[in-house]
Amino acid sequence: MNQKIIYFPKDGQPTIIANEWQVWDGERDEGGIPDLEHGLHKVLVPFHWWITHYKNADIIERANRGEIGVWFAADDDILKHADLIEEGKKLWPVVGAHFPIFRDGRSFSTATLLRDRFEWQGEVRAIGDVLIDQLLQGARVGFDAFELRPDQNLDVALKQFDLFSVVTQNSWRDQRATTAA
Amino acid sequence: MYKYDHIDQTLVDQRVIQFRDQVERRLNGTLAEEEFRPLRLQNGLYHQRHAYMLRVAIPYGLLSAEQLRTLALIADKYDRGYGHFTTRQNIQFNWVELEQTPDILAELAKVEMHAIQTSGNCIRNITSDAFAGVAADEYIDPRPVCELLRQWSTLHPEFAHLPRKFKFAINGAKEDRTVLLCHDVGIELKKNPAINNGELTADIYAGGGMGRTPILGSLIKQGLPWQVLPSYLTALLRVYNRFGRRDNLYKARIKILVKALGPEEFARQVEGEWAQLHNEAKQSKDNFTQAEWERVAKHFTKPAYQKLNTVSNEVILAATPETERAAFARWLDRNVKSHQIPGYASVILSLKPHGTVAPGDATSAQMNAIADLADQYSFGELRVTHEQNLVLADVEQTQLLHLWRAAKNNNLALPNIGLLTDIIACPGGDFCSLANAKSLPIAKAIQERFDDLDYLFDLGDISLNISGCINSCGHHHVGNIGVLGVDKDGEEWYQITLGGEQGNDASIGKVIGPSFYANEIPDVMTSLINTYVEQRTGDEPFIETYRRLGVTPFKEVAYKNNGKHSKGALA
């Protein structure tokens, strides 16, 4: 995992902050969810894992403490689980959307649906194979936090957000510029 | 012609800065080639067999003389003195250096051009009718919609990494000159008093395409008001982005999704997504507005036409010196098209002179000469056709003779438009790293074989399309005669398809049988053409004869007289 993330709130400036959330793939730790007593206290669990475990007492307890969020795989059809996601609004401080490889754009649509369809107000974090040149698109469709692949240069990444002062279509962050000079 | 406002200009200028930074990171090693690849492709930069190739967008085919001069300058300064016009209203430079591409983009930005999304798995350059705004059979000028959608699709954040490339074509005339049904999405604009009070609407065709699995698009939506195109197309692309296959490159195009679901089910899913977008409060702000229409449409008003009378070809020819009359008459017949305005005509400049290097190529000298012709004869504008020719759209009929003479001096006046030697061909194995076989020597050999203009004239309309590989950049599927380069055990072979057609009766050609060697192809063509000549009735065009007789007589002669499989490539 990357120790730092880029946090870029909708009406704020992008900054580099410490990463408080570990992403769990649902496979390691045979006993279940990673140990949150030691190390990081907060974990993003796979949404498909949440579906089968969210009624467990210990999971409910941890979720109520704000220690659990979920991440959506690129092929998760979130529209099929609208009820769970509506309930999740009250439970998950952060949700993630995963890029299995940088050139897989499905999570751009996931983030759009979270913001537009579910009116998700909390943090939506890009995770996985997140590279510098995906940040602009990600920021526009609804991501406000980015855990970049650890080899990426965060200072170069931060500069990306200053590249464009105009856009030609509406998105979560901005409306298309329409005033002709 | 559309003029950038400060928004468009700022965007392309900032895009140059972005790409310059990406190239720098590539060159200093902080950006791996594999990760740079999709980025450079979205800027039209391919790595080809011998060098980098840059594909520049010519949105809906419209160019100013000034832009063409800049393309000539780029050809001279950064390339080898020529450019290649493609089947999708782009121009390609085959020999550029990676380090210089940001400078080329900066040159382009100065004349309101760019290479954004001319490649890559995103919404590609939107193509349209080369005769938009002037064609006699047009019912709506599609260019304002094209331009609004160009803006909407440019650097669209949600659709930056689709499963595969995504191509739009837009038509607004009686005759389809866009190969609408062979696009991922074809938009047919209409104005019907019975629909939406006669306001501009769009019929949407989805899931067409050529390549490995050629399929004609299906009608999935009728009578869509033009204002809601952004939300409807967003819904359509979102369904594709989420559910298009990503496990297999060859099955990732939208045509495979539409085929797998069935057009009705695909349309239902798009409708469902769109209904949600309708319900969201933001929908109204996604709509195109009348103000935006007016901002864009004011650039597509008619030029300052003179009040003239229509002149018949007979009158034009009567005034032509006898020594020139026969040749000029041919050119009038093939290369000059009727116009909406009395006294004007549209002229096609052939980029297919026989024995040429490659169909669609133009040297920088030709580009500069064409720019001068555009200034002198056609309000400083020109167009690029799907067939890889250039058009001067607004020529006074009384100037046609002068224009013809000037075009002749620049080797641009061959009267072969729509004839057998007006070949559509991709660059093939001479340039393209994807190609399995060469296409340019095949085109050249056929042009040499059929060099007699009288004979070509007599044959009439025949389309011949050549692709060097299954990706079908030469659109061989929709050629009356198609030639496809295939690789068998490391050798170049050529498969023949017959019966393809573009236009309103679009159809996909059928393979006639085993493939041929390169040196057999001119003889195969002769056999096919001779059969047509023997079998046709009256002025029946090739495609009609084929449809009437079927493949059998053509197939028989192709293999009876040829197909000996004697080895040999063309020079």
Short mmCIF file of C-alpha atoms in Angstrom, two decimals, chain A residues 2-180:
data_model
loop_
_atom_site.label_atom_id
_atom_site.label_comp_id
_atom_site.label_asym_id
_atom_site.label_seq_id
_atom_site.Cartn_x
_atom_site.Cartn_y
_atom_site.Cartn_z
CA ASN A 2 0.95 3.60 -0.40
CA GLN A 3 1.62 5.38 2.93
CA LYS A 4 0.23 8.56 1.47
CA ILE A 5 -2.75 9.46 -0.61
CA ILE A 6 -3.87 12.47 -2.57
CA TYR A 7 -6.97 13.97 -1.06
CA PHE A 8 -8.89 16.37 -3.26
CA PRO A 9 -12.23 17.42 -1.76
CA LYS A 10 -14.80 18.72 -4.21
CA ASP A 11 -14.50 22.34 -3.20
CA GLY A 12 -10.94 22.23 -1.93
CA GLN A 13 -7.37 21.88 -3.04
CA PRO A 14 -5.53 18.63 -3.68
CA THR A 15 -3.09 17.76 -0.91
CA ILE A 16 -0.95 14.82 0.12
CA ILE A 17 -2.04 13.26 3.39
CA ALA A 18 -1.29 10.12 5.36
CA ASN A 19 -3.19 7.01 4.32
CA GLU A 20 -5.36 5.72 7.15
CA TRP A 21 -7.05 2.92 5.26
CA GLN A 22 -5.66 -0.41 4.27
CA VAL A 23 -7.24 -2.20 1.36
CA TRP A 24 -7.98 -5.83 2.11
CA ASP A 25 -8.45 -8.17 -0.81
CA GLY A 26 -10.65 -10.60 1.13
CA GLU A 27 -8.21 -13.45 0.61
CA ARG A 28 -5.38 -13.08 3.11
CA ASP A 29 -5.96 -13.55 6.82
CA GLU A 30 -7.83 -16.80 6.91
CA GLY A 31 -9.44 -15.82 10.19
CA GLY A 32 -11.26 -13.07 8.37
CA ILE A 33 -10.84 -9.34 8.37
CA PRO A 34 -7.29 -8.11 9.13
CA ASP A 35 -6.24 -7.33 12.68
CA LEU A 36 -7.22 -3.73 13.29
CA GLU A 37 -5.77 -3.55 16.80
CA HIS A 38 -2.25 -3.38 15.50
CA GLY A 39 -1.18 -1.34 12.51
CA LEU A 40 -3.84 0.59 10.66
CA HIS A 41 -7.20 0.64 12.34
CA LYS A 42 -9.33 1.11 9.28
CA VAL A 43 -9.93 -1.27 6.44
CA LEU A 44 -11.65 -1.28 3.08
CA VAL A 45 -13.17 -4.72 2.55
CA PRO A 46 -14.32 -6.09 -0.78
CA PHE A 47 -17.97 -5.34 -1.40
CA HIS A 48 -18.64 -8.99 -2.27
CA TRP A 49 -17.19 -9.95 1.14
CA TRP A 50 -19.35 -7.35 2.87
CA ILE A 51 -22.46 -8.85 1.26
CA THR A 52 -21.85 -12.17 2.98
CA HIS A 53 -20.40 -10.92 6.29
CA TYR A 54 -22.06 -7.66 7.22
CA LYS A 55 -24.50 -9.28 9.61
CA ASN A 56 -21.72 -10.71 11.79
CA ALA A 57 -21.73 -9.06 15.21
CA ASP A 58 -18.02 -8.18 15.18
CA ILE A 59 -18.31 -6.62 11.74
CA ILE A 60 -21.31 -4.55 12.80
CA GLU A 61 -19.42 -3.38 15.84
CA ARG A 62 -16.37 -2.35 13.89
CA ALA A 63 -18.43 -0.73 11.22
CA ASN A 64 -20.24 1.27 13.89
CA ARG A 65 -16.86 2.46 15.11
CA GLY A 66 -16.17 3.79 11.61
CA GLU A 67 -13.40 1.30 10.96
CA ILE A 68 -14.83 -0.38 7.89
CA GLY A 69 -15.47 0.78 4.39
CA VAL A 70 -15.95 -1.24 1.22
CA TRP A 71 -14.35 -1.24 -2.18
CA PHE A 72 -16.04 -2.09 -5.42
CA ALA A 73 -14.37 -4.31 -7.93
CA ALA A 74 -14.42 -3.13 -11.53
CA ASP A 75 -16.98 -5.79 -12.42
CA ASP A 76 -19.28 -5.22 -9.43
CA ASP A 77 -22.68 -4.17 -10.71
CA ILE A 78 -23.47 -1.70 -7.97
CA LEU A 79 -26.93 -0.97 -9.34
CA LYS A 80 -27.95 -4.51 -8.45
CA HIS A 81 -27.18 -3.83 -4.79
CA ALA A 82 -28.82 -0.46 -4.39
CA ASP A 83 -30.39 -1.30 -1.01
CA LEU A 84 -27.11 -2.36 0.56
CA ILE A 85 -25.37 0.73 -0.74
CA GLU A 86 -28.13 2.98 0.58
CA GLU A 87 -27.64 1.40 4.02
CA GLY A 88 -23.90 1.74 3.59
CA LYS A 89 -24.19 5.50 3.37
CA LYS A 90 -24.70 5.52 7.14
CA LEU A 91 -21.91 3.02 7.81
CA TRP A 92 -18.95 3.49 5.53
CA PRO A 93 -16.78 6.59 5.97
CA VAL A 94 -14.96 5.71 2.76
CA VAL A 95 -15.70 3.60 -0.30
CA GLY A 96 -13.16 2.59 -2.87
CA ALA A 97 -13.41 1.72 -6.54
CA HIS A 98 -10.71 -0.52 -7.88
CA PHE A 99 -8.65 -0.29 -11.06
CA PRO A 100 -7.35 -3.79 -11.81
CA ILE A 101 -5.18 -2.20 -14.49
CA PHE A 102 -4.84 1.46 -15.33
CA ARG A 103 -6.49 1.11 -18.72
CA ASP A 104 -9.69 -0.45 -17.37
CA GLY A 105 -12.18 2.42 -17.15
CA ARG A 106 -15.12 0.68 -15.52
CA SER A 107 -14.52 2.33 -12.16
CA PHE A 108 -14.98 5.73 -13.78
CA SER A 109 -18.60 4.72 -14.37
CA THR A 110 -18.85 3.25 -10.85
CA ALA A 111 -17.74 6.54 -9.32
CA THR A 112 -20.17 8.46 -11.54
CA LEU A 113 -23.04 6.24 -10.44
CA LEU A 114 -22.08 6.56 -6.77
CA ARG A 115 -22.18 10.33 -6.99
CA ASP A 116 -25.11 10.81 -9.37
CA ARG A 117 -27.37 7.84 -8.72
CA PHE A 118 -26.68 7.17 -5.03
CA GLU A 119 -25.83 10.77 -4.19
CA TRP A 120 -22.91 9.49 -2.21
CA GLN A 121 -21.52 12.33 -0.10
CA GLY A 122 -18.61 10.58 1.59
CA GLU A 123 -15.14 9.87 0.29
CA VAL A 124 -14.76 7.85 -2.91
CA ARG A 125 -11.22 6.59 -3.24
CA ALA A 126 -9.47 5.27 -6.34
CA ILE A 127 -7.44 2.18 -5.50
CA GLY A 128 -5.43 -0.41 -7.37
CA ASP A 129 -3.42 0.37 -10.49
CA VAL A 130 -3.86 4.11 -10.13
CA LEU A 131 -1.35 6.13 -12.13
CA ILE A 132 -0.63 9.82 -12.49
CA ASP A 133 -2.42 10.16 -15.80
CA GLN A 134 -5.74 8.81 -14.51
CA LEU A 135 -6.11 11.47 -11.84
CA LEU A 136 -7.79 14.13 -13.93
CA GLN A 137 -10.52 11.86 -15.20
CA GLY A 138 -10.95 10.32 -11.77
CA ALA A 139 -11.28 13.67 -10.04
CA ARG A 140 -13.97 14.71 -12.48
CA VAL A 141 -16.18 11.63 -12.30
CA GLY A 142 -16.39 11.57 -8.51
CA PHE A 143 -13.18 10.42 -6.85
CA ASP A 144 -11.91 12.69 -4.13
CA ALA A 145 -9.10 10.49 -2.85
CA PHE A 146 -6.42 8.58 -4.72
CA GLU A 147 -4.17 5.87 -3.44
CA LEU A 148 -1.63 5.78 -6.23
CA ARG A 149 0.50 2.80 -7.07
CA PRO A 150 3.50 3.13 -4.74
CA ASP A 151 6.00 3.78 -7.55
CA GLN A 152 4.20 6.95 -8.67
CA ASN A 153 5.69 10.35 -7.90
CA LEU A 154 3.14 12.19 -5.78
CA ASP A 155 4.59 15.63 -6.47
CA VAL A 156 4.25 15.12 -10.22
CA ALA A 157 0.78 13.71 -9.57
CA LEU A 158 -0.32 16.82 -7.65
CA LYS A 159 0.55 19.04 -10.60
CA GLN A 160 -1.91 17.25 -12.87
CA PHE A 161 -4.88 19.01 -11.36
CA ASP A 162 -3.66 22.39 -12.61
CA LEU A 163 -3.38 21.34 -16.26
CA PHE A 164 -6.82 22.27 -17.52
CA SER A 165 -8.85 25.36 -16.73
CA VAL A 166 -11.75 24.44 -19.05
CA VAL A 167 -13.85 21.33 -19.64
CA THR A 168 -16.38 20.59 -22.36
CA GLN A 169 -18.79 18.27 -20.60
CA ASN A 170 -20.53 18.18 -17.23
CA SER A 171 -19.20 16.02 -14.46
CA TRP A 172 -19.41 15.66 -10.71
CA ARG A 173 -16.84 18.35 -10.07
CA ASP A 174 -17.52 20.86 -12.77
CA GLN A 175 -19.96 22.00 -15.40
CA ARG A 176 -18.95 22.43 -18.98
CA ALA A 177 -17.80 25.87 -19.94
CA THR A 178 -20.41 27.32 -22.25
CA THR A 179 -19.76 31.03 -22.37
CA ALA A 180 -18.36 32.02 -25.70
#
